[in-house]
CSV table of C-alpha atoms (C1' of nucleotides) in Angstrom, one decimal:
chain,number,residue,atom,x,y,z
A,25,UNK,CA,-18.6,11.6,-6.9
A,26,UNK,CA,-18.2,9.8,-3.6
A,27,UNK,CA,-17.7,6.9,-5.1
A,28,UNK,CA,-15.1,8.4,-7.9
A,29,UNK,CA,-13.4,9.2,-4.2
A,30,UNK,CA,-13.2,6.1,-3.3
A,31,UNK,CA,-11.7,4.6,-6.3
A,32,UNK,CA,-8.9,7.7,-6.1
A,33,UNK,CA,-8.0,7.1,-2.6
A,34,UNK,CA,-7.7,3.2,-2.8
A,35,UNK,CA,-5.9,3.2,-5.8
A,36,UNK,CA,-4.4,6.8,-7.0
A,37,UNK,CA,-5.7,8.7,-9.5
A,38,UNK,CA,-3.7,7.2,-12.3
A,39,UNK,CA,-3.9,3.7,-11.6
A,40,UNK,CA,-7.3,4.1,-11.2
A,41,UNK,CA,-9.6,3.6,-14.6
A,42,UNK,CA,-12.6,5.1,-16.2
A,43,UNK,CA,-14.4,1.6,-16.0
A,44,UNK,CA,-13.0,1.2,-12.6
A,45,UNK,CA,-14.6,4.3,-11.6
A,46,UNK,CA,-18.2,3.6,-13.3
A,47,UNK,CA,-18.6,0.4,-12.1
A,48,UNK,CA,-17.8,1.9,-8.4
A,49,UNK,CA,-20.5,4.8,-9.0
A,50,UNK,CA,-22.5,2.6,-10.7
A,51,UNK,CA,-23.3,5.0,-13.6
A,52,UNK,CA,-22.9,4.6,-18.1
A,53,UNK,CA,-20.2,6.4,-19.6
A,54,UNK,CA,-23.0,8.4,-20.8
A,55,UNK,CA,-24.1,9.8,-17.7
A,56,UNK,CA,-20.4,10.6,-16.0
A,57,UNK,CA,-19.1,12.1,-19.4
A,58,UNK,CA,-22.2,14.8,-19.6
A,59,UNK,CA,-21.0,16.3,-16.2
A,60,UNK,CA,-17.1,16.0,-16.2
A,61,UNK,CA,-15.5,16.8,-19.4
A,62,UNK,CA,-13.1,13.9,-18.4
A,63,UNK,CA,-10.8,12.1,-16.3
A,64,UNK,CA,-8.3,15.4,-15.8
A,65,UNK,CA,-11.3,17.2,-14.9
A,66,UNK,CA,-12.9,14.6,-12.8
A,67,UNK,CA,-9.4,14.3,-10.8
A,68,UNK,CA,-8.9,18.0,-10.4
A,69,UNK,CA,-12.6,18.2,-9.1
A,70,UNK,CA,-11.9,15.8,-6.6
A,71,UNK,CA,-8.5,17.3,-6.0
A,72,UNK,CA,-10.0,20.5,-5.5
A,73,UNK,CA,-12.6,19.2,-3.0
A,74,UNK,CA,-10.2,17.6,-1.0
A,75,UNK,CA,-8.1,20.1,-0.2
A,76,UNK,CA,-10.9,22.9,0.1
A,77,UNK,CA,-11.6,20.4,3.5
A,78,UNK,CA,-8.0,21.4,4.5
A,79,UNK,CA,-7.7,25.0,4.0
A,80,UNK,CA,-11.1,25.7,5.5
A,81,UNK,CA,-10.4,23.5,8.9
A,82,UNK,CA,-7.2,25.3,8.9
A,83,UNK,CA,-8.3,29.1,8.1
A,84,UNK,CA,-11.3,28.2,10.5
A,85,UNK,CA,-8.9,27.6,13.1
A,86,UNK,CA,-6.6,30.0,12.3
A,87,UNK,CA,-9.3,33.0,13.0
A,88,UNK,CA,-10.6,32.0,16.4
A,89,UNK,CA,-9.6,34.2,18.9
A,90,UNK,CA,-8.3,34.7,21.5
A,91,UNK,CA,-6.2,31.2,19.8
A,92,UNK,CA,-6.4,28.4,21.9
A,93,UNK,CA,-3.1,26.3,22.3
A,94,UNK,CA,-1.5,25.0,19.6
A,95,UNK,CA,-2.3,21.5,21.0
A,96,UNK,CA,-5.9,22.4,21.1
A,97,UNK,CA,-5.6,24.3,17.6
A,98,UNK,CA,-4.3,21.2,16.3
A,99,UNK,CA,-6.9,18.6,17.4
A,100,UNK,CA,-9.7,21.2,16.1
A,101,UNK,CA,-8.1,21.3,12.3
A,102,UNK,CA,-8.5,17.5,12.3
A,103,UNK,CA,-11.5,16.6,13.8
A,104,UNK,CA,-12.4,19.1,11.6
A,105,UNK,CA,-11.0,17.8,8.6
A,106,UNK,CA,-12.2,14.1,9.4
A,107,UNK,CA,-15.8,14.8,10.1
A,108,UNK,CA,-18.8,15.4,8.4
A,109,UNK,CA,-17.0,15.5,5.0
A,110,UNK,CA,-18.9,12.5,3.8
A,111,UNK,CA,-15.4,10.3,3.9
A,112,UNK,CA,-16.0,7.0,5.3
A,113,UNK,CA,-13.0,6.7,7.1
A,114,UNK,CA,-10.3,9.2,8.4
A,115,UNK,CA,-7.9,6.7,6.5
A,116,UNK,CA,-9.0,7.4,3.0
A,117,UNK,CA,-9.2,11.0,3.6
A,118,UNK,CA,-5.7,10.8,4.0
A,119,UNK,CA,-4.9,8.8,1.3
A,120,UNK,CA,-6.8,11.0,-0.7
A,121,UNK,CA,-4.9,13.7,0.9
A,122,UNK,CA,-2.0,11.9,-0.1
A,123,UNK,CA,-2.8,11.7,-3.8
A,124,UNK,CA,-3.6,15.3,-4.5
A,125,UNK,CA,0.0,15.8,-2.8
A,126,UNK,CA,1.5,13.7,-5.3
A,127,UNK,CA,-0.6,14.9,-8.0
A,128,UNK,CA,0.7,18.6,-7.6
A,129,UNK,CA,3.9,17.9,-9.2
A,130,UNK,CA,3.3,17.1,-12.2
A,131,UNK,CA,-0.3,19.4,-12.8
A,132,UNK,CA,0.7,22.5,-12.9
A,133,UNK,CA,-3.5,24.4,-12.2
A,134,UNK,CA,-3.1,21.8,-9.3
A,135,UNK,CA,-0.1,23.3,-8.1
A,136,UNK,CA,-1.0,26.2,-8.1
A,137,UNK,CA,-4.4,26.4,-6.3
A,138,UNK,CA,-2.7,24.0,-3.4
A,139,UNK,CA,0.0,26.6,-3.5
A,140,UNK,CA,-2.3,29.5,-3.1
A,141,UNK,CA,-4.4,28.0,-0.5
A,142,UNK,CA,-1.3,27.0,1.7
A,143,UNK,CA,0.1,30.5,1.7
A,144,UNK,CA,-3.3,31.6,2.9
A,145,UNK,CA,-2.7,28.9,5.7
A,146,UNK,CA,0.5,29.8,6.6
A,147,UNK,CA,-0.3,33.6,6.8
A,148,UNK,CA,-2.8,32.8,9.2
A,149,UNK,CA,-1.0,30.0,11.5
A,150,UNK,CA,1.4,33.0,11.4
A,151,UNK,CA,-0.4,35.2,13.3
A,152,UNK,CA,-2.1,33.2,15.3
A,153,UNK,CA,2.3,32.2,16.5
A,154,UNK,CA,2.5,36.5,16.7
A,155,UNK,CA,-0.3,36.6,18.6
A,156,UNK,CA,1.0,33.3,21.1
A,157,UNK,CA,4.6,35.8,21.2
A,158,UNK,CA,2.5,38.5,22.1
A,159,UNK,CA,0.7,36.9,25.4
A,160,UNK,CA,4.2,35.3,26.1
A,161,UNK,CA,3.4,32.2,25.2
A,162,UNK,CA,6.0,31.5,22.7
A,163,UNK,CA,9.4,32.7,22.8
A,164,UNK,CA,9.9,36.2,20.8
A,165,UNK,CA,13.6,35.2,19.1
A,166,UNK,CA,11.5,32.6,17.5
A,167,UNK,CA,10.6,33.5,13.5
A,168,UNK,CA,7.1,33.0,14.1
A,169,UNK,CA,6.8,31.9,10.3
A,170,UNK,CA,9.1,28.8,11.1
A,171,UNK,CA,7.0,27.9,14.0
A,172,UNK,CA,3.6,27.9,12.0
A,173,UNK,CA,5.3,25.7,9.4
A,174,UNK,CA,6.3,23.1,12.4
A,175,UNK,CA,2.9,23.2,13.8
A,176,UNK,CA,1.2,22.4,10.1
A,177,UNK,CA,4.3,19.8,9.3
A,178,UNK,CA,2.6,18.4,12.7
A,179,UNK,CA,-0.9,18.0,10.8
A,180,UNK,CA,0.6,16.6,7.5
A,181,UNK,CA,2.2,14.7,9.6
A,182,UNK,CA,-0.5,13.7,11.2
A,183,UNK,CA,-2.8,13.2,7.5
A,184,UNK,CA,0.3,11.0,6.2
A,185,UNK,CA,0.5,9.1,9.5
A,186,UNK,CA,-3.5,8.4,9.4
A,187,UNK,CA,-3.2,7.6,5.4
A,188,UNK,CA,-0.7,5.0,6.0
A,189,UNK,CA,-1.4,3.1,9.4
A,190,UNK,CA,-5.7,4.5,9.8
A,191,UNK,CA,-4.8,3.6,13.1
A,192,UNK,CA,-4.1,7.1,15.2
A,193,UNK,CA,-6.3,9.3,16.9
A,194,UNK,CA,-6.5,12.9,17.2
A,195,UNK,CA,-6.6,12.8,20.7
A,196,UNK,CA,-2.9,10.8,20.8
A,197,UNK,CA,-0.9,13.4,18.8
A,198,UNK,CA,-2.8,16.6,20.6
A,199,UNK,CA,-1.5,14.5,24.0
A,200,UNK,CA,2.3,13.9,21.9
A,201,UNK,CA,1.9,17.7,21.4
A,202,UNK,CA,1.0,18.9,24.9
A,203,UNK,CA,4.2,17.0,25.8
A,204,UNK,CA,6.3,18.5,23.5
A,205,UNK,CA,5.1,22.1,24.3
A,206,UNK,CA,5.6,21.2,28.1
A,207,UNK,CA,9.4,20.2,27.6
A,208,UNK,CA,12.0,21.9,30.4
A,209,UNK,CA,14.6,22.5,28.1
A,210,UNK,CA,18.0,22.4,29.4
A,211,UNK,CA,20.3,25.1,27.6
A,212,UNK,CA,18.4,27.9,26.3
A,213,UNK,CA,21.0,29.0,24.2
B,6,UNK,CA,18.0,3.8,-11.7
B,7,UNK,CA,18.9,7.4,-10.6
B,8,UNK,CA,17.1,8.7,-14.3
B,9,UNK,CA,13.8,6.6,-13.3
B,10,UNK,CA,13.8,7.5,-10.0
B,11,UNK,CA,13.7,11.3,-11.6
B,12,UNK,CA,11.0,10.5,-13.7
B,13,UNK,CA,8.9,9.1,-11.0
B,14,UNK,CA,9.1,11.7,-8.4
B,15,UNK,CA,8.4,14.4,-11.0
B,16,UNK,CA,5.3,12.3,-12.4
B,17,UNK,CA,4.1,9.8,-10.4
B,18,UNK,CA,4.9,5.7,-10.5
B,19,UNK,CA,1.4,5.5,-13.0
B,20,UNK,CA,1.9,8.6,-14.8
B,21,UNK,CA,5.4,7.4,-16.3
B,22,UNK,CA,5.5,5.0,-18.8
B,23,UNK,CA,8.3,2.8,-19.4
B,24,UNK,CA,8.7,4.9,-22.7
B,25,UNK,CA,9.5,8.2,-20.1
B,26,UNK,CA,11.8,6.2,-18.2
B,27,UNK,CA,13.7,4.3,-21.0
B,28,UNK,CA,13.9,8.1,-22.6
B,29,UNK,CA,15.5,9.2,-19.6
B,30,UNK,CA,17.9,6.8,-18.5
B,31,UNK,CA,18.8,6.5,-22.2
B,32,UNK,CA,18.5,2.8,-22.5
B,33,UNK,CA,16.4,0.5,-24.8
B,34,UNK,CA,13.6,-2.0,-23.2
B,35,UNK,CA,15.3,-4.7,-23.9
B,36,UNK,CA,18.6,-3.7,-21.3
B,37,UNK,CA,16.3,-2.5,-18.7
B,38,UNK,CA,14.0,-5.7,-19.0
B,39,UNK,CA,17.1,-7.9,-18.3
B,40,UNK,CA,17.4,-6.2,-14.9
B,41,UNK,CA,13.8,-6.2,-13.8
B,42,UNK,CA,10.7,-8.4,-14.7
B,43,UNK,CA,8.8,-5.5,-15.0
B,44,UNK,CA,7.5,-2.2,-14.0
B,45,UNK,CA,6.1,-2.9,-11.5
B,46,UNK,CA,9.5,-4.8,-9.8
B,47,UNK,CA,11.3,-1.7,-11.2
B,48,UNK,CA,8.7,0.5,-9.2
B,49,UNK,CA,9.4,-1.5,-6.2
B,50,UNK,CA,12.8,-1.2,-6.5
B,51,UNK,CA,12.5,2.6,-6.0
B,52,UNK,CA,10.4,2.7,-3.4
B,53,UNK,CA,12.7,0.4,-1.3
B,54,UNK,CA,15.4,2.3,-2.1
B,55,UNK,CA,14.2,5.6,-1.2
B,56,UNK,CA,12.3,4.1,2.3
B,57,UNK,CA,15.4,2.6,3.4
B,58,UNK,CA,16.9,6.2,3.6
B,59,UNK,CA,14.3,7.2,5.4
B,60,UNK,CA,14.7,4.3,7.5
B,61,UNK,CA,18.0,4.1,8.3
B,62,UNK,CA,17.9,8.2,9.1
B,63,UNK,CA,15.0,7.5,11.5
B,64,UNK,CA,17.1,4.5,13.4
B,65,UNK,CA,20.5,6.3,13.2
B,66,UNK,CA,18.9,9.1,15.4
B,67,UNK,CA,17.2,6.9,17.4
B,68,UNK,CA,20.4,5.0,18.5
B,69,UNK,CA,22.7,8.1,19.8
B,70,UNK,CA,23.3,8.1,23.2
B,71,UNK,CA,22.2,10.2,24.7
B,72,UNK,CA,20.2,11.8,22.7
B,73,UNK,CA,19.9,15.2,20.9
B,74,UNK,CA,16.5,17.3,21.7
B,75,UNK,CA,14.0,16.6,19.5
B,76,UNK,CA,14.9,19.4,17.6
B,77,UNK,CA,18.7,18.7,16.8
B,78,UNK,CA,17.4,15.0,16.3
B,79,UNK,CA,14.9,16.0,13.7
B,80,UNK,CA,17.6,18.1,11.8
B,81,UNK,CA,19.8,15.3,12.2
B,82,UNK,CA,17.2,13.0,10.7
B,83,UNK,CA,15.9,15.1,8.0
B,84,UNK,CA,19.8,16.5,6.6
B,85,UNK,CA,20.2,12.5,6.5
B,86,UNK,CA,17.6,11.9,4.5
B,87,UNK,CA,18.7,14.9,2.2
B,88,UNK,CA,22.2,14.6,1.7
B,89,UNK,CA,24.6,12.1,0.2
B,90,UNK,CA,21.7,9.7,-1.5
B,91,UNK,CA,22.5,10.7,-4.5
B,92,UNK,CA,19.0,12.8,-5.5
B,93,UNK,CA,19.4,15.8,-7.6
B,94,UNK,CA,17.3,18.3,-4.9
B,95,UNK,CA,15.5,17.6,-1.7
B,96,UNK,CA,12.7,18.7,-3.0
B,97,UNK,CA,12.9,15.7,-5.5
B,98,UNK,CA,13.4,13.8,-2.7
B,99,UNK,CA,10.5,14.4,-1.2
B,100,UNK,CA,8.2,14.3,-4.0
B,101,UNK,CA,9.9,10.4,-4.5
B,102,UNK,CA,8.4,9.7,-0.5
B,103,UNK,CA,4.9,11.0,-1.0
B,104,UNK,CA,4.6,8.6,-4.1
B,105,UNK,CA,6.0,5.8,-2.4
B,106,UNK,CA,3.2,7.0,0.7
B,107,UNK,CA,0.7,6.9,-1.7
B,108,UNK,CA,1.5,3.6,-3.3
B,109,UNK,CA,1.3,1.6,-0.2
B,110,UNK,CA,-2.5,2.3,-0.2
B,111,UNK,CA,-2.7,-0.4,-3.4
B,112,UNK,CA,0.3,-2.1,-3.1
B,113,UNK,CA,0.1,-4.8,-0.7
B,114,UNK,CA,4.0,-6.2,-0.6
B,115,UNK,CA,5.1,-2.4,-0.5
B,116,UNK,CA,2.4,-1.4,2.1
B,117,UNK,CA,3.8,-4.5,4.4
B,118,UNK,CA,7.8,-3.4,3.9
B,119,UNK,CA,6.7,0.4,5.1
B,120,UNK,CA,4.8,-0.8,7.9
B,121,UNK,CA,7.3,-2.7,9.5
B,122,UNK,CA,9.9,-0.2,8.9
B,123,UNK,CA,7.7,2.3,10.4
B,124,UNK,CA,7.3,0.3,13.4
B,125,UNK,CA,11.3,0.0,14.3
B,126,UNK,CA,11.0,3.8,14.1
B,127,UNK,CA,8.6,4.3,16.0
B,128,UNK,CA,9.8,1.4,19.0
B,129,UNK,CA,13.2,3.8,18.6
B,130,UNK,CA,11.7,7.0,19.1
B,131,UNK,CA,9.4,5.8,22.3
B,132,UNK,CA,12.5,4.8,23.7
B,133,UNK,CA,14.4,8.5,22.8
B,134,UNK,CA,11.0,9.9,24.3
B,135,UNK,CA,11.1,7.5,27.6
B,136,UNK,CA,15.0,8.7,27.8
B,137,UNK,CA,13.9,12.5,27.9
B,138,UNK,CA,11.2,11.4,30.6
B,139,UNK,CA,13.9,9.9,32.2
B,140,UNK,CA,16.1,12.7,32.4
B,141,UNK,CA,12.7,15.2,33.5
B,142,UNK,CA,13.2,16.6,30.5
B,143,UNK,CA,9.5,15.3,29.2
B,144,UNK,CA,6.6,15.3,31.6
B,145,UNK,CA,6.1,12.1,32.7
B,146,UNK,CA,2.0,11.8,32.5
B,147,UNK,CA,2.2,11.6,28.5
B,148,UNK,CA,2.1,8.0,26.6
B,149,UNK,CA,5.5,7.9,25.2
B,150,UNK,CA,4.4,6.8,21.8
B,151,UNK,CA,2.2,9.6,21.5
B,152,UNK,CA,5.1,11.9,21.6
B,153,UNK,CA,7.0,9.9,19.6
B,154,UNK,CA,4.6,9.9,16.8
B,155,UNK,CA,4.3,13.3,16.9
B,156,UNK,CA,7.7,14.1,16.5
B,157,UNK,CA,7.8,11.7,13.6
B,158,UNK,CA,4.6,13.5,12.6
B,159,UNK,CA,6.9,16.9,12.5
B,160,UNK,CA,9.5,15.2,10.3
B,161,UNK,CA,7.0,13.6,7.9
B,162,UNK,CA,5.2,17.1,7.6
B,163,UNK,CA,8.6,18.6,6.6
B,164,UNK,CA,9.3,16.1,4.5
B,165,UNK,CA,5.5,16.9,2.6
B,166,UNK,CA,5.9,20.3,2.9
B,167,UNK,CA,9.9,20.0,1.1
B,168,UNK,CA,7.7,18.1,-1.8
B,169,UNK,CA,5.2,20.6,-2.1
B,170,UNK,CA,7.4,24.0,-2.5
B,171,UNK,CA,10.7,23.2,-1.8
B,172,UNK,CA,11.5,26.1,0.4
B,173,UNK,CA,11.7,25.3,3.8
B,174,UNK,CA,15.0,24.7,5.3
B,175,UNK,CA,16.2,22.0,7.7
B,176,UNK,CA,17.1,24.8,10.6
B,177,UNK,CA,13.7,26.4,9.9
B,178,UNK,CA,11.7,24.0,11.0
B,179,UNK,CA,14.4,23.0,14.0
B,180,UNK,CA,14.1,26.6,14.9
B,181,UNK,CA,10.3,26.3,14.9
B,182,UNK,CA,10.3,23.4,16.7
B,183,UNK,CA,12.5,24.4,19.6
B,184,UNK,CA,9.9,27.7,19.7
B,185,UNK,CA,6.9,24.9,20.2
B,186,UNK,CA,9.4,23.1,23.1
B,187,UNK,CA,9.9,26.3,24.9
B,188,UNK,CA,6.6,27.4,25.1
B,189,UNK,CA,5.1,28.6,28.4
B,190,UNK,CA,2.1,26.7,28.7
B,191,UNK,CA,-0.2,28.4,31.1
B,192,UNK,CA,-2.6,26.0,32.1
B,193,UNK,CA,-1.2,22.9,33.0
B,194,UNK,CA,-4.0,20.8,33.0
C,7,DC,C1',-42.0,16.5,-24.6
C,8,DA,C1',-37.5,16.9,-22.6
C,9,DA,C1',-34.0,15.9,-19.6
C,10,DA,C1',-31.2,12.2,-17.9
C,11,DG,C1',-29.5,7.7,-18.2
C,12,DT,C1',-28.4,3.0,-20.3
C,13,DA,C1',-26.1,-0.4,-23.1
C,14,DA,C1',-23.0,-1.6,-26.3
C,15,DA,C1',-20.0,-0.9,-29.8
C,16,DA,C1',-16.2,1.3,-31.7
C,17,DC,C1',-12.1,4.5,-32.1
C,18,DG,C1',-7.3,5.9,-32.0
C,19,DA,C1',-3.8,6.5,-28.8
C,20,DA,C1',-0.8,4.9,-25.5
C,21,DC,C1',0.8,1.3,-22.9
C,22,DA,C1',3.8,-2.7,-21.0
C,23,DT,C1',6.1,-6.3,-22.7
C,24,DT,C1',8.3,-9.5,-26.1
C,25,DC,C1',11.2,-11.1,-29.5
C,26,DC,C1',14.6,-11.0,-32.7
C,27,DT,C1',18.7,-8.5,-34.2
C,28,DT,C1',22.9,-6.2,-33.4
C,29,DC,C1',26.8,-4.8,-30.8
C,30,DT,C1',30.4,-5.6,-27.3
C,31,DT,C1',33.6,-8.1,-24.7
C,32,DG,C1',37.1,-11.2,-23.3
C,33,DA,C1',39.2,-15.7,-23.3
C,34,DC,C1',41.8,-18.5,-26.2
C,35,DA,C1',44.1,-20.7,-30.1
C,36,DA,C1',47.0,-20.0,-34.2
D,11,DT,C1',49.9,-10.1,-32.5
D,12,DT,C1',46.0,-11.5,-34.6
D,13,DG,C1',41.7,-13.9,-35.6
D,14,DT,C1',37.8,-16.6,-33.7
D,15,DC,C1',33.9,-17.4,-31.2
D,16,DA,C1',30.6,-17.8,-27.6
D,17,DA,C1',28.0,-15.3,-24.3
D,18,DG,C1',26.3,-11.3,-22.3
D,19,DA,C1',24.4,-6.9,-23.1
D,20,DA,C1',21.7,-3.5,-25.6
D,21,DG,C1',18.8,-2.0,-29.3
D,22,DG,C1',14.4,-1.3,-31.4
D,23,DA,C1',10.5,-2.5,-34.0
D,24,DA,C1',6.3,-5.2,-33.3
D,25,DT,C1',2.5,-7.1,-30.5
D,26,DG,C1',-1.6,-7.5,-28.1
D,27,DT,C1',-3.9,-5.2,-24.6
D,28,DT,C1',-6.0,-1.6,-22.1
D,29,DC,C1',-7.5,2.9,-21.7
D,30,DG,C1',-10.2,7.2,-22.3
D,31,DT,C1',-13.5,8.8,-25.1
D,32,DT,C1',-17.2,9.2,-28.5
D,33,DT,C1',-21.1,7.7,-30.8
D,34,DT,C1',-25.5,5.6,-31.5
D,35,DA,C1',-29.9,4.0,-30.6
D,36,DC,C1',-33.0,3.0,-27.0
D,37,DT,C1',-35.3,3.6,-22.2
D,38,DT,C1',-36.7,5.7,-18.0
D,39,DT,C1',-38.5,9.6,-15.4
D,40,DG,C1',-40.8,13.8,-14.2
DNA sequence: CAAAGTAAAACGAACATTCCTTCTTGACAA
DNA sequence: TTGTCAAGAAGGAATGTTCGTTTTACTTTG
């Protein structure tokens, strides 16, 4: 399965073969074929696992408490997505990451369970924004929805950036952050 | 071209066959295969196309003097990449990018183009982000590039997040971000 | 013995691409 | 005005290949 990984995130899940894949894991036809029904399922298991990474790094996040700083919140999300999730590099996580992306469009079951486990994200990163209003942390004429979108646009952001250069480290965007939390904005209108 | 460029963002570069796209733009092989060598010079096509708006959005921004917060620059940036380039919805639009993010992963020539364009972006933003240093509108002790790669960061996770449901609006996320700039951030470590 | 895997062949379907035919256009001569 | 003709453009069936998948008989492993 690590190995079917590979193969995805190197070369997408459609331009990616059968043979490609058993020669990668090193396994018959036989033995891949008794365990995934085929390719579709194979590629929705791997979807599936992929994103599970995401929404638990972000719903683990979401329910510390007291929050820590977005910033903070941020860096613990992908440290938490890139490690220990048996991917060899942070770079073909997100290019994994990337695929599945893609891949929603045009599979419907896909779509679905990435939709349902974003809402589930977004609810959270919600509160945890309510809860950052509520110590006065945040401005309170700010739709606190909007503002959990921005700050997980800021990890996707962060996934794409990582899929496409491998070359960023968590540390560098929770600094970029920090800044950007720390402007002195000139017209509060 | 705007009829294979549909059929691409809704199913992928390797999950549309030539039949799907001569279908759509209601042409025969031969007429197409007078105009490029292939799919695969028809694929590139696309994905130039579509990451030179993102391009020239980017570096647009960039250039005004002075510049628009980051907030107003973002929704500057993303309405550009939305409107006018002739693409039925912006989600479609954004479903178009994450393919052409994904494709760079096995398509060497492609993956090349992006990363240069990506790095005039970037030089342009660290300069926009040295300018709001400048001005003492940034705090001066964070590495300008990290800023600026998390505000592209921000734009790139709209841009995913526009693919995956096509509900967010431009002044949603500018409203979001200009709650994350306006933060009080109590610690100022 | 049984579960799990191997190796190789074979299958139809789908695919990108080619090749030959047909249609369209526009300049030019009668 | 009309007819001719060459060249460009488009059509569309045919081609050879590759792919996902299944099947079969045989081997390893516990």
């Amino acid at each position: 399965m690590v190995g079917a990984r590979r193969c995805f995130a190197r070369n997408g899940f459609h331009a990616t073969s059968m043979q490609d894949v058993l020669k990668e894991v090193g396994l018959s036809a036989g033995a891949v074929y008794r365990y995934f029904s085929g390719k579709d399922a194979l590629i929705e298991a791997i979807a599936d696992e992929a994103f599970a990474v995401l929404r638990d790094a972000f719903d683990e996040a979401a329910r510390q408490s007291p929050p820590p700083l977005p910033d903070e919140l941020l860096a613990y999300v992908l440290r938490k997505c890139f490690a220990g999730t048996g991917f060899e590099t942070e770079q073909e996580f997100g290019q994994l990451v990337l695929q599945v992306w893609g891949e929603t469009a045009r599979n419907e079951a896909l779509g679905a369970r990435v939709f349902a486990a974003v809402s589930v994200m977004r609810a959270g990163w919600t509160a945890v924004v309510k809860e950052y209003q509520r110590q006065g942390i945040m401005p309170a004429d700010v739709e606190p929805e909007y503002a959990a979108r921005t700050l997980m646009g800021c990890a996707m952001g962060f996934i794409a950036q990582q899929a496409l250069f491998g070359d960023l480290e968590v540390g560098q965007m929770q600094q970029g952050l920090r800044g950007v939390m720390r402007m002195e904005v000139p017209n509060p209108s």
